[in-house]
PDB file of C-alpha atoms in Angstrom:
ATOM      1  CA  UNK A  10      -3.318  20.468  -4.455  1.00 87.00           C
ATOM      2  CA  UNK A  11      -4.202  18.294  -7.154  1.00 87.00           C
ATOM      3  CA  UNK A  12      -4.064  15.283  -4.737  1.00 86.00           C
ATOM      4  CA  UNK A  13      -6.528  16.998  -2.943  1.00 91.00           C
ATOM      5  CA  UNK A  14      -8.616  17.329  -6.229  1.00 93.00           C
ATOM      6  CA  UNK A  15      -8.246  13.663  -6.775  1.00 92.00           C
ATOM      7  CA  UNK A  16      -9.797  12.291  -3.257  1.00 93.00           C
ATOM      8  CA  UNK A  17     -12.748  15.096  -3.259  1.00 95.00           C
ATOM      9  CA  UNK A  18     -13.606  14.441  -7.178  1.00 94.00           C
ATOM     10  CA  UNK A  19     -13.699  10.528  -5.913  1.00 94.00           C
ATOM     11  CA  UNK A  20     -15.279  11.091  -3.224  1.00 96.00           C
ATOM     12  CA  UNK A  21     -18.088  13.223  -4.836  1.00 95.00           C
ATOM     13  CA  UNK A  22     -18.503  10.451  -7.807  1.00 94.00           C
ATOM     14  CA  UNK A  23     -18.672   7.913  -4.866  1.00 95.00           C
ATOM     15  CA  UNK A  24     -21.517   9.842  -3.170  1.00 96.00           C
ATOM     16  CA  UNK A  25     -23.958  10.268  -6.403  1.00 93.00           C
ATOM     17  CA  UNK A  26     -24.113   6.411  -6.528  1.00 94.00           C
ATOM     18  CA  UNK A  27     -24.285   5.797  -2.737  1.00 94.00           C
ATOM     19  CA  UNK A  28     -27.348   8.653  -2.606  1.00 94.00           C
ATOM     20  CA  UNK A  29     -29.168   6.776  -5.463  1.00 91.00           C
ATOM     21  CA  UNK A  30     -28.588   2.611  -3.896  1.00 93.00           C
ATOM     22  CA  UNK A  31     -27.923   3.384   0.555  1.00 94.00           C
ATOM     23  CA  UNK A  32     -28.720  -0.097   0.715  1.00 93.00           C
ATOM     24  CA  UNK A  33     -25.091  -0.769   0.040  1.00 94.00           C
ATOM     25  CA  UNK A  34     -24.570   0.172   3.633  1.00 94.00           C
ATOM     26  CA  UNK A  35     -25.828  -2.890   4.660  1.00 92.00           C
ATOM     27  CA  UNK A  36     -22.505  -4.375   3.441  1.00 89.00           C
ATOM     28  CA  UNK A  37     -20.683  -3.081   7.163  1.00 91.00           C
ATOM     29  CA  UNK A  38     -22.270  -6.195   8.738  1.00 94.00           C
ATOM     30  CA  UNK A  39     -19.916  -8.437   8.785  1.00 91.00           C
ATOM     31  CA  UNK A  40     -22.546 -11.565   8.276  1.00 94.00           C
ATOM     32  CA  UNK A  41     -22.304 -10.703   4.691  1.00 90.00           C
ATOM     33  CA  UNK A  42     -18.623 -11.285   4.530  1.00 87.00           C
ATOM     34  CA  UNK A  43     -18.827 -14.800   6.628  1.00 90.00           C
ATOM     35  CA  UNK A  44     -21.649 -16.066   4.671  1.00 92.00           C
ATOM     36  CA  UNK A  45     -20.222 -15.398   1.374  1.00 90.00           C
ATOM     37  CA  UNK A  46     -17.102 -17.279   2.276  1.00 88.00           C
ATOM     38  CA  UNK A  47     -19.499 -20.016   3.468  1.00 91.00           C
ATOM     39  CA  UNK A  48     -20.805 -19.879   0.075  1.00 92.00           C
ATOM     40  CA  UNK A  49     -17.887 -20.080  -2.114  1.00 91.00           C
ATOM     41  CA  UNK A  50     -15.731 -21.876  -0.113  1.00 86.00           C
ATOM     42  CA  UNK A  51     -11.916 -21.852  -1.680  1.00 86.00           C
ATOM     43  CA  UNK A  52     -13.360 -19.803  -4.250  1.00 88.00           C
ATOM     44  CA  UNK A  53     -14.399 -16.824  -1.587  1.00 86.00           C
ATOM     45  CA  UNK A  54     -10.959 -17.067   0.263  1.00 86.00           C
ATOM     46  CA  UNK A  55      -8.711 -16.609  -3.092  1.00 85.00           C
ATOM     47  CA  UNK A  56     -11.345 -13.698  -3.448  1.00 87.00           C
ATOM     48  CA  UNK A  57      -8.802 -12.279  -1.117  1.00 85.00           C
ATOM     49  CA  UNK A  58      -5.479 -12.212  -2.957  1.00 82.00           C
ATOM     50  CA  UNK A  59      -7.811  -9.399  -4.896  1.00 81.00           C
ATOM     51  CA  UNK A  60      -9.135  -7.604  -2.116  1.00 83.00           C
ATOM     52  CA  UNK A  61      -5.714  -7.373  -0.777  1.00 83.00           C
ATOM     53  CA  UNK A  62      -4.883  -5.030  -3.886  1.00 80.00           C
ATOM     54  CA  UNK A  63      -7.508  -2.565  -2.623  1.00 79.00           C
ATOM     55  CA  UNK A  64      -5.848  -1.907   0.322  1.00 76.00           C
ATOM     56  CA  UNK A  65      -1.990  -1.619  -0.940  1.00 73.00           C
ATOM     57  CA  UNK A  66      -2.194   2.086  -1.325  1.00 67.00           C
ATOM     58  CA  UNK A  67      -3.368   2.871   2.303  1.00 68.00           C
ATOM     59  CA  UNK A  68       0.408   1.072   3.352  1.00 66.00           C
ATOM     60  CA  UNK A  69       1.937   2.803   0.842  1.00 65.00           C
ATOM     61  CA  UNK A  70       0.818   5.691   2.161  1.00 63.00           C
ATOM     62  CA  UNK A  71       1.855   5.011   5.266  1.00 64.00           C
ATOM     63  CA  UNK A  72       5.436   3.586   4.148  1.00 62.00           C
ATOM     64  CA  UNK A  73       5.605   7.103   1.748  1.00 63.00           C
ATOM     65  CA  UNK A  74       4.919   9.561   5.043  1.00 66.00           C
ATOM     66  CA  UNK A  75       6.292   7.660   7.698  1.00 65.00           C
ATOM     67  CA  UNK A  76       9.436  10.323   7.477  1.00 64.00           C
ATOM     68  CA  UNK A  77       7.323  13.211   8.684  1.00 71.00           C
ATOM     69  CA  UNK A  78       5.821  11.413  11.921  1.00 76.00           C
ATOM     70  CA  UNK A  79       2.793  10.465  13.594  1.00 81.00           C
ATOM     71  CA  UNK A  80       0.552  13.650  13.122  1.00 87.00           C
ATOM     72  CA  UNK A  81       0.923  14.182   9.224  1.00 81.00           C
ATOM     73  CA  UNK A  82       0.196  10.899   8.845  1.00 81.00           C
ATOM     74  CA  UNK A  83      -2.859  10.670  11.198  1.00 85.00           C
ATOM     75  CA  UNK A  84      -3.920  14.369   9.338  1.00 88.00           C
ATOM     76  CA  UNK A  85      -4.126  13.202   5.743  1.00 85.00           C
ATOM     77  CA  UNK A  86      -5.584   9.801   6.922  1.00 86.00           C
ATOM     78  CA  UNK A  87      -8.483  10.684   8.572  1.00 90.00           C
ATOM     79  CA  UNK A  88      -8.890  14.219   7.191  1.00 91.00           C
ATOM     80  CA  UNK A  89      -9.319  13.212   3.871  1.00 91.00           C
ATOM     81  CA  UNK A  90      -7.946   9.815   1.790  1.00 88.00           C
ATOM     82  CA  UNK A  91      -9.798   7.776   4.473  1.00 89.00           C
ATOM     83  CA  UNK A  92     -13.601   9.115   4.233  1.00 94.00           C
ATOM     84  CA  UNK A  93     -12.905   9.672   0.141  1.00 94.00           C
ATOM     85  CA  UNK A  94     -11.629   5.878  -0.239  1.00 91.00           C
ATOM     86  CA  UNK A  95     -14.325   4.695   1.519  1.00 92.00           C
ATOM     87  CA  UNK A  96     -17.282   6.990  -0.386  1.00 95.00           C
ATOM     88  CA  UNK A  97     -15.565   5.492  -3.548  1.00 95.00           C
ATOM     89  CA  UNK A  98     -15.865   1.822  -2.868  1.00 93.00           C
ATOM     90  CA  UNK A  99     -19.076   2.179  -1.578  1.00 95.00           C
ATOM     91  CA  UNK A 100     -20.171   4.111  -4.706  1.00 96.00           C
ATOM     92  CA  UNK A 101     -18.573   1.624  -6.693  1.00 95.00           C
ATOM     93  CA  UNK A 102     -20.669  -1.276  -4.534  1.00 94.00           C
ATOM     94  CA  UNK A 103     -24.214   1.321  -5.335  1.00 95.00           C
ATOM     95  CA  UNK A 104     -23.341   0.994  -8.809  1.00 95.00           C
ATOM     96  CA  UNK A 105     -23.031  -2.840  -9.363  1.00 94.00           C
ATOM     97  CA  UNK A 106     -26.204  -3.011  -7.788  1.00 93.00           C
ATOM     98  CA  UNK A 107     -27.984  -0.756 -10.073  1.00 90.00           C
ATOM     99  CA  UNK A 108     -25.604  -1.590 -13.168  1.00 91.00           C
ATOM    100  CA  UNK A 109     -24.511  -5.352 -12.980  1.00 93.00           C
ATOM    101  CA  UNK A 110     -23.021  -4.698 -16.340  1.00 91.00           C
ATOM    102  CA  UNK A 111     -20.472  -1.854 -14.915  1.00 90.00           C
ATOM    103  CA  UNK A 112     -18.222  -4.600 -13.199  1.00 89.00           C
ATOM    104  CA  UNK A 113     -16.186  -4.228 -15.982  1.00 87.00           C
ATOM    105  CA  UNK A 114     -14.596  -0.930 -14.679  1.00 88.00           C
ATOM    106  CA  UNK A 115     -17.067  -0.058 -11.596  1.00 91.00           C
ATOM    107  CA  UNK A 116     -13.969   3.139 -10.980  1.00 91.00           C
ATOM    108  CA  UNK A 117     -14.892   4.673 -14.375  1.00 91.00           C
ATOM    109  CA  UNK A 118     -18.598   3.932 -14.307  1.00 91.00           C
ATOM    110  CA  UNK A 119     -19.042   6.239 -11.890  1.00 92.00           C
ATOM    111  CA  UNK A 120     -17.991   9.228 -14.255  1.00 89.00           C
ATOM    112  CA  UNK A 121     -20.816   9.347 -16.426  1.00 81.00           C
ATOM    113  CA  UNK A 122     -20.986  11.043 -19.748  1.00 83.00           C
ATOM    114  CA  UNK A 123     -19.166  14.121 -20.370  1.00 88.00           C
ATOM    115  CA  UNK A 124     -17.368  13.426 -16.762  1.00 88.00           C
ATOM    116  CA  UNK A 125     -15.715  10.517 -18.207  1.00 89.00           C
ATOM    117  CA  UNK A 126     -12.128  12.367 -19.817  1.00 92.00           C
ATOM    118  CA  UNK A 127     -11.787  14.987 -17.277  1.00 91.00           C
ATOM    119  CA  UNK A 128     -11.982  12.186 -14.346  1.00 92.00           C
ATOM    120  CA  UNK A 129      -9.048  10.485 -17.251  1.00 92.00           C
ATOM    121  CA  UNK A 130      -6.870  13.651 -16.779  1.00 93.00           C
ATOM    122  CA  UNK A 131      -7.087  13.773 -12.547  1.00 92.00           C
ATOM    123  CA  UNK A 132      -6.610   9.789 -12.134  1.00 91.00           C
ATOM    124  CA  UNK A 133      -3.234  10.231 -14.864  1.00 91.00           C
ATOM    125  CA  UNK A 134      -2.301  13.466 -12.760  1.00 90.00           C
ATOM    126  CA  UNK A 135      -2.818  10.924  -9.309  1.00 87.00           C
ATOM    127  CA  UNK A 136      -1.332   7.987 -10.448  1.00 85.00           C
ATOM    128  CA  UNK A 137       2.005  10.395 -11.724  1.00 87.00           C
ATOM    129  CA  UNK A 138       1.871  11.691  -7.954  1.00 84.00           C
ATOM    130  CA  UNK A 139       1.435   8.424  -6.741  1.00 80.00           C
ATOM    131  CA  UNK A 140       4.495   7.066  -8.350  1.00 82.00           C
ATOM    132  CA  UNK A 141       6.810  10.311  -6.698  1.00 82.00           C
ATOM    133  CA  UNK A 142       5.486   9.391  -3.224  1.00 77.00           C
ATOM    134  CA  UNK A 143       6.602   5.514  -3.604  1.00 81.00           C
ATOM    135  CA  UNK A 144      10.091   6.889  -4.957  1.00 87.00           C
ATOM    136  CA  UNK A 145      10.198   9.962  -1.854  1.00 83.00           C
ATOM    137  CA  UNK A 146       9.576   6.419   0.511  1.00 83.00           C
ATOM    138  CA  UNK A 147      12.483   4.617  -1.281  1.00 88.00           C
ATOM    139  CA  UNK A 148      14.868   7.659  -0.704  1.00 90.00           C
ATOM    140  CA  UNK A 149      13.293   7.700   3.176  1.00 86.00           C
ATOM    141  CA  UNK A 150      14.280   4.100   3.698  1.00 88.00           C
ATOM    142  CA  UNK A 151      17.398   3.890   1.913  1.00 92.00           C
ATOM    143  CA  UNK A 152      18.833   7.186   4.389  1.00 92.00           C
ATOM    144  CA  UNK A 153      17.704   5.036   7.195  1.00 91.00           C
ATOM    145  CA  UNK A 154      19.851   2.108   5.792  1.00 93.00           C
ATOM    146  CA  UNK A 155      23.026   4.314   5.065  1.00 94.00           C
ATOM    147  CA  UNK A 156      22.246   5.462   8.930  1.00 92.00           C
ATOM    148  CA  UNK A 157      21.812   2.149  10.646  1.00 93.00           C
ATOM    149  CA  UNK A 158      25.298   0.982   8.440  1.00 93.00           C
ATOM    150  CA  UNK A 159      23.068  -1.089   6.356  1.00 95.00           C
ATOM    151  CA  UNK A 160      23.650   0.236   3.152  1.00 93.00           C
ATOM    152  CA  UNK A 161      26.964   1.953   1.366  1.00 92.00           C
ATOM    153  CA  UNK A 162      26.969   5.660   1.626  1.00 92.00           C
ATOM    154  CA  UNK A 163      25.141   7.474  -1.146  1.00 93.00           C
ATOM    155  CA  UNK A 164      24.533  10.959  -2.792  1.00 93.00           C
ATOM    156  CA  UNK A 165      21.662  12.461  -0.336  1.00 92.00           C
ATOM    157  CA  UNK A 166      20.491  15.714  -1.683  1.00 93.00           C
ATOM    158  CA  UNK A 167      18.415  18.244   0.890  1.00 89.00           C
ATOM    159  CA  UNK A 168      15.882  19.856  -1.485  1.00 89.00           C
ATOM    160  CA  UNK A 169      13.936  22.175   1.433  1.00 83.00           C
ATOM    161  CA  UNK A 170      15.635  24.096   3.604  1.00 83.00           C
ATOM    162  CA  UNK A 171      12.639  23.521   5.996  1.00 82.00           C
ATOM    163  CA  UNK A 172      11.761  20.146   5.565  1.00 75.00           C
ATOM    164  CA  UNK A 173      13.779  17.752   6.693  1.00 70.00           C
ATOM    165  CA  UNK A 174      12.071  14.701   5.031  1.00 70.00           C
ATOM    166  CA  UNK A 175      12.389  16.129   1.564  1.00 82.00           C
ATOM    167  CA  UNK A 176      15.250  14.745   0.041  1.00 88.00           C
ATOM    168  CA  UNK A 177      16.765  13.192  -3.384  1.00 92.00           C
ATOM    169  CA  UNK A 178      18.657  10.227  -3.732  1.00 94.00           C
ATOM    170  CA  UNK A 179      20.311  10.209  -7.658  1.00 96.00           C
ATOM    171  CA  UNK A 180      21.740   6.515  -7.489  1.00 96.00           C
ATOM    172  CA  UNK A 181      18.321   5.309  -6.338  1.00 95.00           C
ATOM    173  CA  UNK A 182      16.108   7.253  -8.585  1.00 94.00           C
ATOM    174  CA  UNK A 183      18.199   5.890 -11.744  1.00 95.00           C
ATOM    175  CA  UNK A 184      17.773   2.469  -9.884  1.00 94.00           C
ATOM    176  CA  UNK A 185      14.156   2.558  -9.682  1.00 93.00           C
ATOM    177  CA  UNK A 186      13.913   3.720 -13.355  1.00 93.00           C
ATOM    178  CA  UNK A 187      15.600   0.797 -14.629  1.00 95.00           C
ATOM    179  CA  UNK A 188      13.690  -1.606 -12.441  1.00 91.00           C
ATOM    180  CA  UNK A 189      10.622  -0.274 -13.691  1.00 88.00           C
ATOM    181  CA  UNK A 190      11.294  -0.208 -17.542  1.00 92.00           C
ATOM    182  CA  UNK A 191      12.861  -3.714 -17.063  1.00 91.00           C
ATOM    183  CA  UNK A 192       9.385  -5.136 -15.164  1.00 88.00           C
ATOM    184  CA  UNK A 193       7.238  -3.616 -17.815  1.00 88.00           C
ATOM    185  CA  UNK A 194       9.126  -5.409 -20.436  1.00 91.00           C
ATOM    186  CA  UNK A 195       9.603  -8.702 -18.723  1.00 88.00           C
ATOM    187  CA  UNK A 196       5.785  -9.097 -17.439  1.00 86.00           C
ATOM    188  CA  UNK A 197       3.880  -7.122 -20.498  1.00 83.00           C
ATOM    189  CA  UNK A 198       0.681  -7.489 -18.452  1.00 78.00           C
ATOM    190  CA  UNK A 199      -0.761  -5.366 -15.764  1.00 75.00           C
ATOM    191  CA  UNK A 200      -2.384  -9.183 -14.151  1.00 71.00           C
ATOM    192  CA  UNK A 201       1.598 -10.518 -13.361  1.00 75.00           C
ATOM    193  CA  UNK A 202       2.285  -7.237 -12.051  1.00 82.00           C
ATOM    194  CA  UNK A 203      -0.726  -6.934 -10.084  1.00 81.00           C
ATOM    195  CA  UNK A 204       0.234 -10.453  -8.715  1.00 82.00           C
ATOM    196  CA  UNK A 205       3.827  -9.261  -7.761  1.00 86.00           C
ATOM    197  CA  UNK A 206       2.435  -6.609  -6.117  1.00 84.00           C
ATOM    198  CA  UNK A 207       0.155  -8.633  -3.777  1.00 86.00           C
ATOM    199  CA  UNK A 208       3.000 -10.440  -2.906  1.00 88.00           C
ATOM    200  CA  UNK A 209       5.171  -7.847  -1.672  1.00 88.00           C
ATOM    201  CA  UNK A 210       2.353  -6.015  -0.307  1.00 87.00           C
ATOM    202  CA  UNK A 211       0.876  -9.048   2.080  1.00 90.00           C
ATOM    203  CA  UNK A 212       5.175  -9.903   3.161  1.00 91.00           C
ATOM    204  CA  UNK A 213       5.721  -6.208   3.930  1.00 88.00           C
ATOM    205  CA  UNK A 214       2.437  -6.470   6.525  1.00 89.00           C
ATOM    206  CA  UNK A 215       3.349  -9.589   8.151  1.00 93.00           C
ATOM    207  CA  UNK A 216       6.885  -7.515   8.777  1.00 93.00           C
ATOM    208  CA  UNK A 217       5.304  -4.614  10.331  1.00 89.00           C
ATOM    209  CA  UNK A 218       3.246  -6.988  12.549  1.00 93.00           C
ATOM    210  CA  UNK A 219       6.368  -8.477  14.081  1.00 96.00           C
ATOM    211  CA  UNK A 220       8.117  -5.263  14.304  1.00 94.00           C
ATOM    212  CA  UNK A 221       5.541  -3.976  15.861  1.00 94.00           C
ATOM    213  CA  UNK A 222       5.825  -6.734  18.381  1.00 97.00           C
ATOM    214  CA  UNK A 223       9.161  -6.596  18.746  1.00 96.00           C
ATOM    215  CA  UNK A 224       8.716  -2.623  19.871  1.00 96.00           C
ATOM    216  CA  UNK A 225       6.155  -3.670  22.099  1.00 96.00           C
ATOM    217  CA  UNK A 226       8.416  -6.031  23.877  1.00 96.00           C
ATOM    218  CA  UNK A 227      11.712  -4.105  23.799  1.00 95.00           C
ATOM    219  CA  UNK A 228      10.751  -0.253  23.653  1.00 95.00           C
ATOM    220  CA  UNK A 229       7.309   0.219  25.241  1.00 95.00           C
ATOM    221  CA  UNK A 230       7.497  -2.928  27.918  1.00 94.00           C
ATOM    222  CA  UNK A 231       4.421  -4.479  27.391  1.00 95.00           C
ATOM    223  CA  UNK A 232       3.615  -7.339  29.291  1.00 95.00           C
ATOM    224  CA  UNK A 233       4.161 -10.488  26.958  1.00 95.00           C
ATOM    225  CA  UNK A 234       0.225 -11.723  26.998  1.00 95.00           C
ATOM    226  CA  UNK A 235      -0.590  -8.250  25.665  1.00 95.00           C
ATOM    227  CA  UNK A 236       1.624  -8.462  22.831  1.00 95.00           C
ATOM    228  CA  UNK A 237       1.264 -11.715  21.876  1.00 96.00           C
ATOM    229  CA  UNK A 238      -2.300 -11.027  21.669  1.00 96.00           C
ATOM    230  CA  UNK A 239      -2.278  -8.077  19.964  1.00 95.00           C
ATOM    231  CA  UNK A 240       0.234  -9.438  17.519  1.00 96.00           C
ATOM    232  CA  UNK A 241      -2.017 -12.772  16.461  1.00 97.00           C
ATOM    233  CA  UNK A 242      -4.771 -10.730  16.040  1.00 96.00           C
ATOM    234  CA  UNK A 243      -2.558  -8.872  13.298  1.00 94.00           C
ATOM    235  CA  UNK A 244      -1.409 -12.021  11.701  1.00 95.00           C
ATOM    236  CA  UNK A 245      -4.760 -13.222  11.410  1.00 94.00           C
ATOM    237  CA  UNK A 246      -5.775 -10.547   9.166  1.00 90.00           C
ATOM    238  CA  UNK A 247      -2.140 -10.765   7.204  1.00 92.00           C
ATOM    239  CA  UNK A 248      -1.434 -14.103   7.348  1.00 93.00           C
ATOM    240  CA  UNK A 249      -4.690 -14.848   5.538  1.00 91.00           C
ATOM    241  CA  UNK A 250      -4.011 -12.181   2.926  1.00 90.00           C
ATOM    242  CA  UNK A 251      -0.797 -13.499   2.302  1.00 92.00           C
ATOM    243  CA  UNK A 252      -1.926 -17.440   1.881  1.00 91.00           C
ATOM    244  CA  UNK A 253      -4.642 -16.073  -0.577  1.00 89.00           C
ATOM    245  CA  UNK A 254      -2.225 -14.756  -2.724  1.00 87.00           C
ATOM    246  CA  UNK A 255       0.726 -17.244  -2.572  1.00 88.00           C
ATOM    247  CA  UNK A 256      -0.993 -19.127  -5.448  1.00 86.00           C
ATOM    248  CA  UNK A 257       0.145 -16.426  -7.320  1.00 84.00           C
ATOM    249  CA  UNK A 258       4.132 -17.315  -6.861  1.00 88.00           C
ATOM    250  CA  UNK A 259       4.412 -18.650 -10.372  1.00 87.00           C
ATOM    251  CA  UNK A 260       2.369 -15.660 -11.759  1.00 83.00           C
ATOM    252  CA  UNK A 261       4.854 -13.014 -11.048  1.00 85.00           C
ATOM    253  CA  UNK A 262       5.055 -13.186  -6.986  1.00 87.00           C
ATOM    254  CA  UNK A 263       8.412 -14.910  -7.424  1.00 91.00           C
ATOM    255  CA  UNK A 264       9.753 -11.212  -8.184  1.00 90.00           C
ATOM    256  CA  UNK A 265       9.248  -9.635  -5.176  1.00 91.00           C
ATOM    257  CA  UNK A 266      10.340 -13.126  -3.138  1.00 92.00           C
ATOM    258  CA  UNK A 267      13.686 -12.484  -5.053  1.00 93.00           C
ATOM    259  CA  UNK A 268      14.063  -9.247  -4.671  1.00 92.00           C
ATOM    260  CA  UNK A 269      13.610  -9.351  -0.911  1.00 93.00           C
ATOM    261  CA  UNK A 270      16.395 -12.084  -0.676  1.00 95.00           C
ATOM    262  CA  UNK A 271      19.077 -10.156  -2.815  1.00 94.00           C
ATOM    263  CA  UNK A 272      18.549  -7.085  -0.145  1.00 92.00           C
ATOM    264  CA  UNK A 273      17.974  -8.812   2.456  1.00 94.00           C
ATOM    265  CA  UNK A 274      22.080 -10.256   1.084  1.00 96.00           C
ATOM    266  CA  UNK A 275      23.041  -6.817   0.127  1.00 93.00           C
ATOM    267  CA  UNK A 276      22.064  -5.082   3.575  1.00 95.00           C
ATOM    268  CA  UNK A 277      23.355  -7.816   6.478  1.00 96.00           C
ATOM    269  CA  UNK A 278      26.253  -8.279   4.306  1.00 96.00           C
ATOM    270  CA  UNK A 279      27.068  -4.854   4.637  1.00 96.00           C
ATOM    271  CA  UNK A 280      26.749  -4.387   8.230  1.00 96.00           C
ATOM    272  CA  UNK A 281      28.712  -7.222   9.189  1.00 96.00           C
ATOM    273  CA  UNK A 282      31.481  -6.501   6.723  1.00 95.00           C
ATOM    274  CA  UNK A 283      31.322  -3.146   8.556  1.00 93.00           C
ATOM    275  CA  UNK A 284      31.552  -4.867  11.929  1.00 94.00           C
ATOM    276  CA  UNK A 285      34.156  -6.734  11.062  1.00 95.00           C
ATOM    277  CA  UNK A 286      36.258  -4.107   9.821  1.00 93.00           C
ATOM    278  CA  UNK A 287      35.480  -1.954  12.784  1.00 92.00           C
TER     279      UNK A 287
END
C-alpha cells in the first residue's frame, strides 16, 4: 500500500508540471539526444555515467521480483512504476524549463509549499521499502546459490505459508547490515557511493545481456544470427553505460569490482570443492 502511495503521489506531482510546460514532450525525439552529444562531445557521453543512475531502480526491481515470475513482474511494471516514473521525469524536465533555478533538487521542486514535508514522509517511507526489496532479492539469489551448490547451506526461513518467494535468510541479513554500516563509514559521501553504484549497476546489465544470449542459444534454440543480433544491440546500450562510468573506478567503483571478484572466488570455489568431493 504505501508503495502504491509513493508512485501515484509522484506521478500526480509529475503531471501538475507536465500540464503547465507539454512542450517537454518534444524531448521523445531522439534528434535531441544525438545533437546534444554532438554538442558536448566527451562532455555529453560522461553525461551518461549519471543517467545510468536513473535507471538502476527499474533492474532492481526486476532483480527484487524475479522470484515470483514473469506476470508479477510484467503487472507492477506496466500497471503502475512504469507510467508514474515516467510522469515524474517528465515533470521534473517541465519544471527546469519553467524554473532553471530548481536543478538543484528538480524531485523536491515539484512539491510546492505546504506539499513539501508530507512528500518528505512518503519518499523516507519508499526509500525504507526500497531497501527490504534489495535485501528480499539478496535472500532470492543466495537460495538459488545454496541450490545450484554454489554457496554453503544456510538458515532459510519460510515466512508465508502461501508464498513461496517470501523467505528470510538470518546470516545474510546480518551480512548486509554490516556491509552497509561499514560503506557509510568508509565513503562518508552519497557522490562515491553513487559512483559504486553505477558501477555495479552497468556490470550486472552487461551480465544479463550475455545470459540472455546464452538462453537463447542453449534453451530456446535460436538461430545464431538472431542472437547475436539481438545480443549487440543490448551491449550497445550497456556497454556504453558502462564506459561512461568506468572513469569513476578510483571514485568508489573499485568496490563493487572487488566485491564481484571475492564472490565470484567464494561461489566457483565452492562448487568445485563440492565436485571434487563428490
Amino acid at each position: 500500500p504505501a508503495m502504491v502511495v509513493w508512485f501515484l503521489t509522484i506521478a500526480v506531482t509529475g503531471a501538475v508540471s507536465l500540464v503547465e510546460r507539454p512542450q517537454v514532450l518534444v524531448a521523445i525525439n531522439p534528434l535531441h539526444a544525438a545533437s546534444f552529444f554532438i554538442r558536448n562531445g566527451t562532455h555529453g557521453f560522461l553525461v551518461l555515467g549519471s543517467v545510468v543512475l536513473c535507471i538502476t531502480g527499474t533492474e532492481a526491481l526486476y532483480a527484487d521480483m524475479g522470484h515470483f515470475g514473469r506476470r508479477a513482474i510484467r503487472t507492477a511494471w506496466y500497471g503502475l512504476a512504469f507510467p508514474a516514473l515516467l510522469i515524474n521525469y517528465f515533470g521534473q524536465g517541465a519544471l527546469l524549463l519553467a524554473h532553471p533555478e530548481a536543478a538543484v533538487n528538480p524531485f523536491y521542486g515539484l512539491a510546492r509549499g505546504p506539499w513539501l514535508y508530507p512528500m518528505v514522509v512518503i519518499s523516507t517511507m519508499a526509500t525504507v521499502i526500497a531497501s527490504q526489496a534489495l535485501i528480499s532479492g539478496a535472500f532470492s539469489l543466495t537460495r538459488q546459490a545454496i541450490q545450484l551448490g554454489f554457496a554453503p547451506r544456510l538458515t532459510i526461513v519460510h515466512t508465508s505459508g502461501k508464498q513461496e518467494g517470501q523467505i528470510y535468510l538470518p546470516e545474510v541479513n546480518w551480512l548486509l547490515m554490516v556491509m552497509c554500516v561499514a560503506l557509510v563509514l568508509a565513503f562518508k559521501e552519497s557522490s562515491a557511493l553513487a559512483a559504486a553504484y553505477g558501477m555495479a549497476v552497468t556490470c550486472t546489465m552487461i551480465i544479463t545481456s550475455v545470459l540472455f544470449f546464452i538462453v537463447c542459444r542453449a534453451i530456446w534454440r535460436w538461430s545464431l544470427a538472431s542472437s547475436v543480433s539481438l545480443l549487440v544491440l543490448f551491449l550497445i546500450f550497456d556497454l556504453s553505460f558502462f564506459a561512461a562510468n568506468a572513469h569513476k573506478v578510483a571514485d568508489g567503483g573499485w568496490f563493487p569490482l572487488l566485491v564481484a571478484v571475492g564472490g565470484f572466488s567464494i561461489l566457483t570455489t565452492w562448487k568445485r570443492g563440492r565436485t571434487m568431493l563428490a
